[in-house]
Short mmCIF file of C-alpha atoms in Angstrom, two decimals:
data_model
loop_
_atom_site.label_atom_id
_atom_site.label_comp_id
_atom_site.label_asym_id
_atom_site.label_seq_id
_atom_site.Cartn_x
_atom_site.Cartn_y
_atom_site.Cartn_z
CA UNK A 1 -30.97 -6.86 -21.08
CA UNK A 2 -32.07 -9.93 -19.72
CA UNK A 3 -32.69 -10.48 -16.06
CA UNK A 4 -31.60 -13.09 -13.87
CA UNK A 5 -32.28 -14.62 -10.68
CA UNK A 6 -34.25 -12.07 -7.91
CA UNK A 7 -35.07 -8.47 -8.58
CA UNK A 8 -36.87 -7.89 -5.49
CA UNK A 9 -35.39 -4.74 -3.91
CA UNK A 10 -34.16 -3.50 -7.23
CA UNK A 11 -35.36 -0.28 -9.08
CA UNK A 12 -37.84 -1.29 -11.80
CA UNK A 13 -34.78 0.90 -14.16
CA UNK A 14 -32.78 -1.56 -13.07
CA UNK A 15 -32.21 -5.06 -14.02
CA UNK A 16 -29.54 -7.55 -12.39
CA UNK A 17 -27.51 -9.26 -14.48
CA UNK A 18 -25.75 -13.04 -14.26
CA UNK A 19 -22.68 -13.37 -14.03
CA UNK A 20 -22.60 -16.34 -16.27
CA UNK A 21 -21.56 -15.38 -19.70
CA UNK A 22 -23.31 -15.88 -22.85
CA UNK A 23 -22.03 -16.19 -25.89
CA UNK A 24 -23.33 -15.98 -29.84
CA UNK A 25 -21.25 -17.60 -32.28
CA UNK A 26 -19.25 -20.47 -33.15
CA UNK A 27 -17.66 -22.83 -30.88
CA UNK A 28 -14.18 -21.38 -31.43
CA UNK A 29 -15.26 -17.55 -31.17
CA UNK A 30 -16.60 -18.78 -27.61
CA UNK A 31 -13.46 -20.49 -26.39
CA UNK A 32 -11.26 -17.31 -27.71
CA UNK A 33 -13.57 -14.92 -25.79
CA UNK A 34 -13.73 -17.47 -22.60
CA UNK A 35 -9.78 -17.22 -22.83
CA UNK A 36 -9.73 -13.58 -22.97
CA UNK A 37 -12.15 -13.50 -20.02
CA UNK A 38 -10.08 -15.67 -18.09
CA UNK A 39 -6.99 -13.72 -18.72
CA UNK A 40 -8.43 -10.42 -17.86
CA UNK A 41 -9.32 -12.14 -14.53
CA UNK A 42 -6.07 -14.18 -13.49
CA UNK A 43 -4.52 -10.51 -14.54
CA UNK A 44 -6.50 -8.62 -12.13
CA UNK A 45 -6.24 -11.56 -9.33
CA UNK A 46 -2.25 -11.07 -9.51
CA UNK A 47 -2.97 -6.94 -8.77
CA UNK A 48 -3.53 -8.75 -5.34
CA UNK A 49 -0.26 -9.80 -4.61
CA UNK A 50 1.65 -6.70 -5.82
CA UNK A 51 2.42 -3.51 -4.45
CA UNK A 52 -0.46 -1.62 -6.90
CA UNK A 53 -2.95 0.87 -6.07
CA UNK A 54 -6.71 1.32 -6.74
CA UNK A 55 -5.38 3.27 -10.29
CA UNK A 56 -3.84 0.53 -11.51
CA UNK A 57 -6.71 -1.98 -10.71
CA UNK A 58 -8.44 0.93 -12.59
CA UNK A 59 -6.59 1.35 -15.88
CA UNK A 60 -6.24 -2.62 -16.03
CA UNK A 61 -10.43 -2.84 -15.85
CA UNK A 62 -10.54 -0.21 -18.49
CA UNK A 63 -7.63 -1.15 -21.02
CA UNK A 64 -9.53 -4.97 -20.85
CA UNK A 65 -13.21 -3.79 -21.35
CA UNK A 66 -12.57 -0.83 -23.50
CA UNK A 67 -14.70 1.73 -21.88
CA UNK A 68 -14.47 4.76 -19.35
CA UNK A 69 -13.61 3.63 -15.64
CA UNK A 70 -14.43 5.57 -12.54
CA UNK A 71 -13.94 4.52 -8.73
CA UNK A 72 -15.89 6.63 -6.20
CA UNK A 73 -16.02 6.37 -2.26
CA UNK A 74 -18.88 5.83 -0.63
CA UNK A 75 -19.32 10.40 -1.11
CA UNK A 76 -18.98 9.79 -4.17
CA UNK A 77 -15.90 11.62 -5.00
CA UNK A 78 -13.58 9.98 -7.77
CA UNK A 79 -10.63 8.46 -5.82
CA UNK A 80 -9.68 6.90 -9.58
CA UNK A 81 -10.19 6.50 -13.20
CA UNK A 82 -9.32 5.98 -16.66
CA UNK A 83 -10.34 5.87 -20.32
CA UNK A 84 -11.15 9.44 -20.45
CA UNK A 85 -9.66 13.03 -19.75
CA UNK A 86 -12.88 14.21 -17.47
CA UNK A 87 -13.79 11.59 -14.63
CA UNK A 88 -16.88 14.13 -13.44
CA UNK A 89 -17.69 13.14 -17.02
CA UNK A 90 -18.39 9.36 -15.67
CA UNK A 91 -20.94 10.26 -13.05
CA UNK A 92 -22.51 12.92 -14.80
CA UNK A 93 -23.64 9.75 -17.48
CA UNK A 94 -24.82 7.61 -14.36
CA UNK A 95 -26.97 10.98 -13.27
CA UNK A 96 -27.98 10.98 -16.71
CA UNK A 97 -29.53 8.21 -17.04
CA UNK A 98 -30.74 7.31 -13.20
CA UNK A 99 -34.14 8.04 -13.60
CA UNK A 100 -36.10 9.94 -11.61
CA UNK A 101 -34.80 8.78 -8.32
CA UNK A 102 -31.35 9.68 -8.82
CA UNK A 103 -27.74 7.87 -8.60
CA UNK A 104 -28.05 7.36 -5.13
CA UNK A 105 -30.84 5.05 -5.49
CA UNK A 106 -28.65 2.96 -7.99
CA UNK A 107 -26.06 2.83 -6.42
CA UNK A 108 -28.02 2.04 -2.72
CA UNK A 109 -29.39 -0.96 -5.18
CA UNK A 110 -26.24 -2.66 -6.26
CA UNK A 111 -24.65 -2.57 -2.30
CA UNK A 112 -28.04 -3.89 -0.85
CA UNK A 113 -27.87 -6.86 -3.52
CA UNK A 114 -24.06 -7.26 -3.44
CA UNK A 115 -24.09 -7.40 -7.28
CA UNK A 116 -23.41 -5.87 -10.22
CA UNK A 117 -26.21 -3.83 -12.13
CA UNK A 118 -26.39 -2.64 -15.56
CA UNK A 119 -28.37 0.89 -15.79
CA UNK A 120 -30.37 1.30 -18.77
CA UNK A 121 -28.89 3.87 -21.05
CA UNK A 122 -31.74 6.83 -22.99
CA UNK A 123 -29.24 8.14 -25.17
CA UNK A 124 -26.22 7.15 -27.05
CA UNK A 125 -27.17 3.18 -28.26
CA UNK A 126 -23.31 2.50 -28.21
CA UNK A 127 -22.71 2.99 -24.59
CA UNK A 128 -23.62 1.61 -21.39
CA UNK A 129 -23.16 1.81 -17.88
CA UNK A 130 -22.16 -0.45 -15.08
CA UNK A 131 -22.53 0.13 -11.57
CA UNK A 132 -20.43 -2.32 -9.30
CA UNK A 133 -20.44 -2.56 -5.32
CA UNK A 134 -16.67 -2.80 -3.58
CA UNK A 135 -16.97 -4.88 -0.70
CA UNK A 136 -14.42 -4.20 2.40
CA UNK A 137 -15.41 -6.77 5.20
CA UNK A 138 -19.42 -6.57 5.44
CA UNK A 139 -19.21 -2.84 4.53
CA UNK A 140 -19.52 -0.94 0.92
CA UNK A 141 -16.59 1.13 1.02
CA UNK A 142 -17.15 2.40 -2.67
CA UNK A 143 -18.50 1.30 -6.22
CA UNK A 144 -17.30 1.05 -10.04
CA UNK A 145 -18.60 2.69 -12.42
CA UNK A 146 -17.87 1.16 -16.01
CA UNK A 147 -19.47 3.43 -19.09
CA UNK A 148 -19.56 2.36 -22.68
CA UNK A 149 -17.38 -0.61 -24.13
CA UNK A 150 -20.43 -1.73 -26.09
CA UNK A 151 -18.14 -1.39 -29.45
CA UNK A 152 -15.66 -3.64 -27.63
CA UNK A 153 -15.98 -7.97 -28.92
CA UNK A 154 -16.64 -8.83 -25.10
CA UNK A 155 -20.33 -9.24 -24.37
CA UNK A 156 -22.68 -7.62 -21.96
CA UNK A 157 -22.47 -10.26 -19.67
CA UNK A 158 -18.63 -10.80 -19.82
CA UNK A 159 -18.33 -7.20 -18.98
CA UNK A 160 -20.03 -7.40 -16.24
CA UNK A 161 -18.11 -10.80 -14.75
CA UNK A 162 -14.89 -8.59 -15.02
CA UNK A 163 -16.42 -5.58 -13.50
CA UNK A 164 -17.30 -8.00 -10.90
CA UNK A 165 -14.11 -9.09 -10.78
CA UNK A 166 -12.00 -5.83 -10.65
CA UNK A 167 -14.32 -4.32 -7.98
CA UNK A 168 -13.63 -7.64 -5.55
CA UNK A 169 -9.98 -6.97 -6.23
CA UNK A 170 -10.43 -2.75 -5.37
CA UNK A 171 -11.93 -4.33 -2.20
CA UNK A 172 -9.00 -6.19 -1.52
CA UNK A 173 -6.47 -3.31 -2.24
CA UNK A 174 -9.16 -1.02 -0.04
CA UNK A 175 -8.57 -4.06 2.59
CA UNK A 176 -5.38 -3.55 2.72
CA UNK A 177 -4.93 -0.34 2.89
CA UNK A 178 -7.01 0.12 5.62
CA UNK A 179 -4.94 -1.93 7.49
CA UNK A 180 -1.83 -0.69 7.02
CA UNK A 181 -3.78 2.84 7.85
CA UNK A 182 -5.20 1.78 10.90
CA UNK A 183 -1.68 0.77 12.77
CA UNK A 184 -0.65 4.47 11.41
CA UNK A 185 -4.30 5.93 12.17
CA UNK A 186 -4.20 4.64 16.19
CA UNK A 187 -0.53 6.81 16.61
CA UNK A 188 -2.57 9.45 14.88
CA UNK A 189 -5.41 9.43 16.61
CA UNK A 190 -3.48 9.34 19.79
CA UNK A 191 -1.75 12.47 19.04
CA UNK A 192 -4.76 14.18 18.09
CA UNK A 193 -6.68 13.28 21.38
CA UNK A 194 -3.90 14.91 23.53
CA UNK A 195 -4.27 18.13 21.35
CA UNK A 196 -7.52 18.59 22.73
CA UNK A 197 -6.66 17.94 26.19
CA UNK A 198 -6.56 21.40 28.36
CA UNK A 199 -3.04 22.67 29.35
CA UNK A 200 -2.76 25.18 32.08
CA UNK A 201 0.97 25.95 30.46
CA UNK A 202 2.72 26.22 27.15
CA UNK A 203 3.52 22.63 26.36
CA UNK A 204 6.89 21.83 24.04
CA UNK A 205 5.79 18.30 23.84
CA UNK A 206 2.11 19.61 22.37
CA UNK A 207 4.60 21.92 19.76
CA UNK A 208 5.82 18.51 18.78
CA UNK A 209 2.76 16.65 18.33
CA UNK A 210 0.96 19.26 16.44
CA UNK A 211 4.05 20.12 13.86
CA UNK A 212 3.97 15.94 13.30
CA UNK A 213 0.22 16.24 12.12
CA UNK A 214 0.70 19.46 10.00
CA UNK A 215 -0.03 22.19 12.02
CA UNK A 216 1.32 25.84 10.85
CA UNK A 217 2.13 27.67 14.03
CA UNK A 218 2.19 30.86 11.05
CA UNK A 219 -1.28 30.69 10.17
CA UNK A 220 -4.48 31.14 12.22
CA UNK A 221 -6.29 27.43 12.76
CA UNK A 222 -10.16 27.34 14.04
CA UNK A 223 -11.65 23.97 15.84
CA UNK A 224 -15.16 22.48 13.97
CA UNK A 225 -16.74 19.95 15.88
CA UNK A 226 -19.46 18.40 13.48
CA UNK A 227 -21.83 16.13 14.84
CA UNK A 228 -25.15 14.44 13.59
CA UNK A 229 -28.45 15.50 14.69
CA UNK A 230 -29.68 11.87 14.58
CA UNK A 231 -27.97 8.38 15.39
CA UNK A 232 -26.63 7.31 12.22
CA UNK A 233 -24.03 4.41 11.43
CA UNK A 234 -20.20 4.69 12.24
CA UNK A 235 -20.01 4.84 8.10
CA UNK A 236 -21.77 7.91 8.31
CA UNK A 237 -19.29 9.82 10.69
CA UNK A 238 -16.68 8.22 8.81
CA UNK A 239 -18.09 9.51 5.38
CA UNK A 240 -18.39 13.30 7.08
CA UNK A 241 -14.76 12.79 7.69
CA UNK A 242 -13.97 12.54 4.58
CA UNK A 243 -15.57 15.47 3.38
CA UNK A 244 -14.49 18.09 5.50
CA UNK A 245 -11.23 16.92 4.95
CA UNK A 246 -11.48 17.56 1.64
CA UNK A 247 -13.66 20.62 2.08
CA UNK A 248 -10.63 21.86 3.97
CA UNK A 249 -7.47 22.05 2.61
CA UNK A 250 -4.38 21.45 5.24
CA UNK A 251 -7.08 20.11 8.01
CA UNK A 252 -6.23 18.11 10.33
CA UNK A 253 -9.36 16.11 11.01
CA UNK A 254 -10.28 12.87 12.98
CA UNK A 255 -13.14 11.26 13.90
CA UNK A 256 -14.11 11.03 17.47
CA UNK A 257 -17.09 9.34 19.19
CA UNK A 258 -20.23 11.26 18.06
CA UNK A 259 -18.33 13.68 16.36
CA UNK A 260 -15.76 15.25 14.01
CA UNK A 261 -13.13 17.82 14.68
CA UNK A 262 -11.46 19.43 12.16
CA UNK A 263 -8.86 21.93 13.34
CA UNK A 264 -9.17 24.01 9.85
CA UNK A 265 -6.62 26.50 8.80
CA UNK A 266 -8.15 29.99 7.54
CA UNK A 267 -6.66 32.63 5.75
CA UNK A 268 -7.18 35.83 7.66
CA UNK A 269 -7.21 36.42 11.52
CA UNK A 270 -9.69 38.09 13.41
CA UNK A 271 -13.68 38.83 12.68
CA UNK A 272 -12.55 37.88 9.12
CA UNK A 273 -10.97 34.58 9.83
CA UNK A 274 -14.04 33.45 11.94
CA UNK A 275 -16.56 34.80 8.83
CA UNK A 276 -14.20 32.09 6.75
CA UNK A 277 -14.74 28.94 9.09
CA UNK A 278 -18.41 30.03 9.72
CA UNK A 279 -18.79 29.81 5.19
CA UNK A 280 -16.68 26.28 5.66
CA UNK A 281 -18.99 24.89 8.43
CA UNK A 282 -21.78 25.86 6.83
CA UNK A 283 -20.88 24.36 3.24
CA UNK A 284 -19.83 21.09 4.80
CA UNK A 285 -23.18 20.71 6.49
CA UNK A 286 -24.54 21.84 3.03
CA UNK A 287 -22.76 18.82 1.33
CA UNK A 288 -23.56 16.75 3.99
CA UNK A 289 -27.05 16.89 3.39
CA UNK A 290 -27.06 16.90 -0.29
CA UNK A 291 -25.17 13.51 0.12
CA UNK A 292 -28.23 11.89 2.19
CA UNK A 293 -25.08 11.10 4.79
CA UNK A 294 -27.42 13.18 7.68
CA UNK A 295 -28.57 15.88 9.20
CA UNK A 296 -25.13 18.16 10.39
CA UNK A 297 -24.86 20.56 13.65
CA UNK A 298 -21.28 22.18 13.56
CA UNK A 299 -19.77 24.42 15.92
CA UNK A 300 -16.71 26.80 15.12
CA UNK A 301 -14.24 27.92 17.91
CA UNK A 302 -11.98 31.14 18.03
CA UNK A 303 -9.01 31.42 16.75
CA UNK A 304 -6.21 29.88 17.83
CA UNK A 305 -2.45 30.65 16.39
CA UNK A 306 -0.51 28.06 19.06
CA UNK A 307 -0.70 24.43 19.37
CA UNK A 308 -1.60 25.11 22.94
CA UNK A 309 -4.66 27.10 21.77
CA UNK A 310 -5.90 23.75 20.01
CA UNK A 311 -7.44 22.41 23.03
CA UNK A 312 -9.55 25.97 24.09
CA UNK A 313 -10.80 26.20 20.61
CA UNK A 314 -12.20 22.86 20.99
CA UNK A 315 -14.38 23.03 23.78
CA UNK A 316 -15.37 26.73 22.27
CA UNK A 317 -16.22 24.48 19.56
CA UNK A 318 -18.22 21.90 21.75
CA UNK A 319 -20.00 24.27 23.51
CA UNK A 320 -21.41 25.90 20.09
CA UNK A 321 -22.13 22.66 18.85
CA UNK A 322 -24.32 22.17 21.98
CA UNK A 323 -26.17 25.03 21.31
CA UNK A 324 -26.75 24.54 17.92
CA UNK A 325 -28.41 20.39 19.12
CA UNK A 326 -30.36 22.39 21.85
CA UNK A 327 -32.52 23.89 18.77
CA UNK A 328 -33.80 20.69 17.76
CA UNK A 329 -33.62 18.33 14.79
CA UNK A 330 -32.87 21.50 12.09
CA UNK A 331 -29.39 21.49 12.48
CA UNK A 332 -27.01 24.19 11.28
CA UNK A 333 -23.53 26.07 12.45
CA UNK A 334 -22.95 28.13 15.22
CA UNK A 335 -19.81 30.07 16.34
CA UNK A 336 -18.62 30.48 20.03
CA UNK A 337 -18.15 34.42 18.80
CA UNK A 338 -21.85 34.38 18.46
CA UNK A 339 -23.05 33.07 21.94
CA UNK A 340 -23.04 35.90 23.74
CA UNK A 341 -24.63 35.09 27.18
CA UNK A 342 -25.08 31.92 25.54
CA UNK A 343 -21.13 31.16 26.67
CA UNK A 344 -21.99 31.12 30.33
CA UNK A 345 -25.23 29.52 30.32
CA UNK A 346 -23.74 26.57 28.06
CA UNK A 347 -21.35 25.78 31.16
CA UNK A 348 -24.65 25.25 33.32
CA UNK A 349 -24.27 20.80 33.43
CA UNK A 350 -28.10 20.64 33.71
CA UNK A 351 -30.59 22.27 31.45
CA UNK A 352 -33.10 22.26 34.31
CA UNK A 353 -31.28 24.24 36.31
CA UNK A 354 -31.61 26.80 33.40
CA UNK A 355 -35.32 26.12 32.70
CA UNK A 356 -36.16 26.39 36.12
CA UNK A 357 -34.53 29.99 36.99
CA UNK A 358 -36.59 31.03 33.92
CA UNK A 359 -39.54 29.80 35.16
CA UNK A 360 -39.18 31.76 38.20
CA UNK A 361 -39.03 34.90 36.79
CA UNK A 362 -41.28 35.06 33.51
CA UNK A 363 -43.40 31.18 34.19
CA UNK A 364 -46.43 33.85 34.87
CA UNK A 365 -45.67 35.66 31.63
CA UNK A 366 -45.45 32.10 29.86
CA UNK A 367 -48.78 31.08 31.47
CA UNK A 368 -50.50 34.73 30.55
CA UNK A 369 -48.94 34.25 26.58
CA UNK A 370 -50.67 30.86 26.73
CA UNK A 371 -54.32 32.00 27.91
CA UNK A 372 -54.45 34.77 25.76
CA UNK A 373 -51.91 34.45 22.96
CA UNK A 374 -50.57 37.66 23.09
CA UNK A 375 -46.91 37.35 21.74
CA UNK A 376 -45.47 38.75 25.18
CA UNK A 377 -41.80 36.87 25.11
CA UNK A 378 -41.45 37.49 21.31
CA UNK A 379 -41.93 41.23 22.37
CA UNK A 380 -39.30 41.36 24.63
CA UNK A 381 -36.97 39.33 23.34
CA UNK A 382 -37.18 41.63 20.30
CA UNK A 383 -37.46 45.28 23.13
CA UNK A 384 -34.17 43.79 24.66
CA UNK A 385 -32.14 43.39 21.57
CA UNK A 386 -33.18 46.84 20.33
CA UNK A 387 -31.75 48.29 23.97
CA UNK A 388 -35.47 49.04 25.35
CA UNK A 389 -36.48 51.20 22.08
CA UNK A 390 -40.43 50.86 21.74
CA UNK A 391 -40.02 52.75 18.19
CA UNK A 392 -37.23 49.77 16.82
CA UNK A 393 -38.73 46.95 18.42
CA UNK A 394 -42.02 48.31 16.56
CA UNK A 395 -40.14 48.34 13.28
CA UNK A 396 -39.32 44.27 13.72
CA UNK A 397 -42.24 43.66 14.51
CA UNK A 398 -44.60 45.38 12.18
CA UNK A 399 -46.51 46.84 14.93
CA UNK A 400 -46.87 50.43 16.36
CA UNK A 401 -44.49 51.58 18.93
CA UNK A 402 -47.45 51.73 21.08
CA UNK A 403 -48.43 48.59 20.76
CA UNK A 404 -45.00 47.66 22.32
CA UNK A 405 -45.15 50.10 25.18
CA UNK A 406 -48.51 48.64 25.91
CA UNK A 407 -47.16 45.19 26.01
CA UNK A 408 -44.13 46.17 27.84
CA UNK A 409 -45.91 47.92 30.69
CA UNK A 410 -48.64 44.70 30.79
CA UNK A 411 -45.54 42.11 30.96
CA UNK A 412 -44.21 44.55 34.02
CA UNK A 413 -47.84 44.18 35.48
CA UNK A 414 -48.00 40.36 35.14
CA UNK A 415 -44.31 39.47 35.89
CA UNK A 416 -43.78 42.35 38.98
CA UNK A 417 -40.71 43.38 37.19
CA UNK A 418 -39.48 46.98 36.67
CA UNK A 419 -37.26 47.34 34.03
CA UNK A 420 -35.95 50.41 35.16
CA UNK A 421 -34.32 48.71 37.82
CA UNK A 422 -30.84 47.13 36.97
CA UNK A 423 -31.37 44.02 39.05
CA UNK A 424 -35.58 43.12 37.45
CA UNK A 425 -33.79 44.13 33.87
CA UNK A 426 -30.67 41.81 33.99
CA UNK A 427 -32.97 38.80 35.44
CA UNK A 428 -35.63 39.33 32.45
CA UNK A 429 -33.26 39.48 30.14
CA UNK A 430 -31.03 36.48 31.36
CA UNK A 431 -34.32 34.30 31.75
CA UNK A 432 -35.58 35.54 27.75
CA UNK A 433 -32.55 34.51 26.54
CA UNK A 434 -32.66 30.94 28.73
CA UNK A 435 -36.10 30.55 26.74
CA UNK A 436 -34.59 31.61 23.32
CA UNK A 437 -31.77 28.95 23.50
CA UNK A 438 -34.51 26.20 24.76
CA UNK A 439 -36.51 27.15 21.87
CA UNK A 440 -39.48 28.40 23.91
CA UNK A 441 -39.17 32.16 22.33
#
């Protein structure tokens, strides 16, 4: 391939190509292929003004340039293609042949530089693989991919002029769409807002709204608020949408600021219905990082079989997604089932109030752990959960049950707790489990 113009920015794999064909040949072959190019084009520019969808952009790109056509969202899932039976098939060549660094890198490449890119194929000398960027306002909503035609008469270079071409016209259709959507989306979204809203009553009007956005008053529905550990572009919330919807099949899910709520139907009710939302939360945050799109928290509410029971499941929801950004940067899922305590200390407005009432009863233990590192709070976090058995808490923590009864009776010593009194016991225990969700224990 020969390069043209600028490469800073691009892999060294990677070679940008002009979009100014070349031609070898006679004057005649040149004007017949020029023809062809420009027919391909002005067919694809009329797409614009008719009622067609991103396959038929598709199939046209592929019938003119003879080769495999796939059109993937900015997730990378296939939203259309042609020229072959297996559109997994398309990708799996651009993986192939990525290098090192992957497709993401690629395909990060050709939307930084706004052009199409030609990726350098180590098997199979009759194929080869286009990678073009479809532009929707200053955003890259998706990309082409375009592999093999190398058998077809049109050159390298003409190939990539109508890729070019077709993937300004997806952006148009994209364009569109979107808004056409977005007068449908804002009734939508309004909908879905009041389904989170608290109701003191059964609400026939709620009934309505949620039967108009799919919901199944027959089948048991959870609430998964997804959020992103760290600030990341609207695109990136928007791309998270995207996934859990199709993660979860007869969602309804919106995007809302900061967050995404899914309100996910599950098969079984119950312990067993909450074990299947927990496995759905925590694939989506799986996929979610596997995509680069972030870093996922996700709480999961109870179950709710009512429309009415939309709006507790959400702030369930909300209040295990807080938990779960109260551990830090790791992310992960938590369900409001598996708060405990945790339920009532979440509706405490200031974490300082919290801090300080555990200060108060176990900041001398804290200052005493610190001085001499003895693991004193790991102890009896671990004492507590075992209900106050030296001999378990032992077993957890590969020590002797001694050891533990030492500790225990030093920590009653330092703190002037007994833990044989109800009052000292409850206070301990609330202030442990203050320190556990602050990430001190």
């Amino acid at each position: 391939m020969m390069a043209a113009g600028s490469t800073e920015n691009v892999p060294a794999a990677l070679r940008e190509n002009s979009a100014v064909p070349r031609y070898k040949g006679d004057a005649r072959e040149e004007a017949r292929l020029l023809r062809k190019v420009v027919a391909m084009c002005g067919r694809l520019a009329a797409l614009t003004s008719q009622d067609v969808d991103l396959a038929g952009v598709v199939g046209v790109l592929s019938e003119g340039v003879g080769a495999e056509v796939a059109l993937l969202d900015r997730t990378l899932e296939v939203l259309a293609w042609a020229g072959g039976s297996d559109p997994a098939g398309v990708l799996g060549k651009l993986r192939d042949n990525a290098g090192p660094s992957g497709p993401y890198t690629v395909l990060a490449a050709a939307a930084r530089n706004r052009r199409a890119l030609t990726v350098p194929v180590l098997t199979g000398a009759e194929e080869s693989i286009i990678v073009a960027p479809i532009s929707v306002g200053t955003d890259v909503a998706g990309h082409l991919l375009v592999v093999g035609g190398r058998d077809h008469d049109l050159t390298e270079d003409t190939r990539l002029l109508v890729t070019e071409h077709a993937a300004v016209v997806c952006g148009v259709v994209l364009g569109r769409d979107l808004v056409v959507a977005a007068a449908a989306g804002r009734a939508r979204q309004e909908l879905f807002e009041g389904l989170l809203q608290p109701r003191d009553r059964e609400d026939g009007e709620v009934d309505r709204w949620a039967r108009h956005l799919g919901f199944d008053p027959n089948r048991p529905y959870h609430v998964l608020a997804v959020a992103l550990v760290r600030d990341q572009p609207v695109s990136a919330l928007a791309a998270v949408e995207t996934l859990l919807a199709r993660l979860a099949h007869g969602a309804i899910v919106a995007g809302r600021p900061g967050e995404v709520v899914g309100i996910v139907p599950v098969k079984a009710a119950g312990a067993a219905g909450t074990a299947e939302a927990r496995a759905l939360a925590a694939t989506c945050a799986s996929r979610i990082a596997e995509r680069r799109i972030g870093v996922a928290a996700v709480g999961v509410g109870n179950p709710c079989h009512t429309a009415s029971g939309i709006a507790r499941s959400y702030a369930e929801a909300s209040r295990a997604l807080a938990a779960t950004l109260r551990n830090g940067e790791s992310g992960g899922v938590t369900a409001f089932a598996d708060l405990g305590i945790h339920r009532l200390l979440l509706r405490v407005p200031d974490v300082g109030d919290l801090r300080e009432f555990a200060e108060e009863v176990l900041g001398v233990l804290i200052e005493e752990e610190e001085s001499t590192g003895m693991d004193y709070l790991a102890t009896l976090s671990v004492y507590f959960h075992e209900n106050a058995s030296p001999r378990r808490a032992a077993q957890r923590l590969h020590v002797h049950p001694n050891t533990v009864s030492y500790r225990i009776r030093r920590i009653e010593e330092i703190t002037c707790l007994s833990f044989d009194v109800h009052r000292d016991r409850l206070m301990a225990e609330v202030a442990v489990e203050i320190l556990v969700g602050l990430g001190r224990v």
